[in-house]
Amino acid sequence: MATGISNQRRGDALGWLVGKTVTQPGNVEVALSTADPGDAAASLAEVGGGVGYTAQAITASTGWGTVSASAGSPSTVANAALMTFGTVTGGGWGALTHVGLFTGTASRTAANFHSRYAITGGPITPNVGATVSIAIGALVLSMTFT
Amino acid sequence: MSEPTKHFTEEQVKAAAASGGYVVLTVTEADGTVNEYLATAAAEPPAEKED
């Protein structure tokens, strides 16, 4: 089971497995949210503008490491470059609860929603002056079939 | 820059890697303090039981 994967991408994956025509997502954009986006990004509350925040793109061709696939282990792939969302300014970024992945560019529609990740232990509120980033290899997608 | 304080365990990371994946967010404060937080693939709510 692949929890966290959006409705759209679950359908795409199954369609691909059975030979349906599926549009490959292309680049991925990583967003920070102060609310759970849900399965279709309907309740996404991405950090707004003017506070030092920029969503981060992962380029399909170069932004990911090697996809692992071996018996007894989940198949995984991780980001291959540092992503820095920026330094918190102004009124701050609020209480972050989720990381959301979208395909394409800045579009935040259900059709472009890839997956979501909930911050464990409650929301985090970066202080003004703090920098928020994701290190190389610190964003890991995995898929397991049991 | 100081050594990061991890607000999660390696066991949590392993569990997350086996069930959808994870993201480690790094927050570096202006004074150089570094904190790391784990975000995991959001679990779907359990199905409601029927009477």
Tab-separated table of N, CA, C and O in Angstrom, chain A residues 6 10 20 29 77 96-97 105 122 124 133:
chain	number	residue	atom	x	y	z
A	6	SER	N	-1.636	10.633	-3.885
A	6	SER	CA	-2.928	11.247	-4.168
A	6	SER	C	-3.834	10.317	-4.971
A	6	SER	O	-3.385	9.337	-5.571
A	10	ARG	N	-2.491	7.466	-7.724
A	10	ARG	CA	-2.804	6.051	-7.528
A	10	ARG	C	-3.455	5.493	-8.792
A	10	ARG	O	-3.140	4.404	-9.253
A	20	LYS	N	-2.543	1.211	-19.733
A	20	LYS	CA	-3.330	2.376	-20.146
A	20	LYS	C	-2.392	3.526	-20.523
A	20	LYS	O	-1.236	3.580	-20.099
A	29	GLU	N	7.086	19.599	-7.931
A	29	GLU	CA	7.292	20.774	-7.100
A	29	GLU	C	6.906	20.444	-5.666
A	29	GLU	O	5.870	19.823	-5.419
A	77	VAL	N	12.989	5.983	-4.171
A	77	VAL	CA	13.769	6.950	-4.929
A	77	VAL	C	13.824	8.230	-4.092
A	77	VAL	O	12.866	8.555	-3.387
A	96	LEU	N	3.583	24.822	10.211
A	96	LEU	CA	3.641	23.870	9.102
A	96	LEU	C	3.205	22.489	9.577
A	96	LEU	O	3.687	21.979	10.585
A	97	THR	N	2.320	21.871	8.827
A	97	THR	CA	1.836	20.527	9.193
A	97	THR	C	2.149	19.485	8.125
A	97	THR	O	2.242	18.302	8.437
A	105	THR	N	4.275	22.632	-12.691
A	105	THR	CA	4.941	23.801	-12.121
A	105	THR	C	4.189	24.306	-10.901
A	105	THR	O	4.176	23.648	-9.875
A	122	GLY	N	3.382	16.921	15.542
A	122	GLY	CA	2.702	18.209	15.539
A	122	GLY	C	3.337	19.206	14.608
A	122	GLY	O	4.407	18.964	14.038
A	124	ILE	N	5.268	22.516	13.076
A	124	ILE	CA	6.462	23.270	13.428
A	124	ILE	C	6.304	24.697	12.896
A	124	ILE	O	5.765	24.911	11.813
A	133	SER	N	14.916	23.757	4.744
A	133	SER	CA	15.470	23.052	3.586
A	133	SER	C	15.228	21.553	3.683
A	133	SER	O	14.810	21.033	4.717
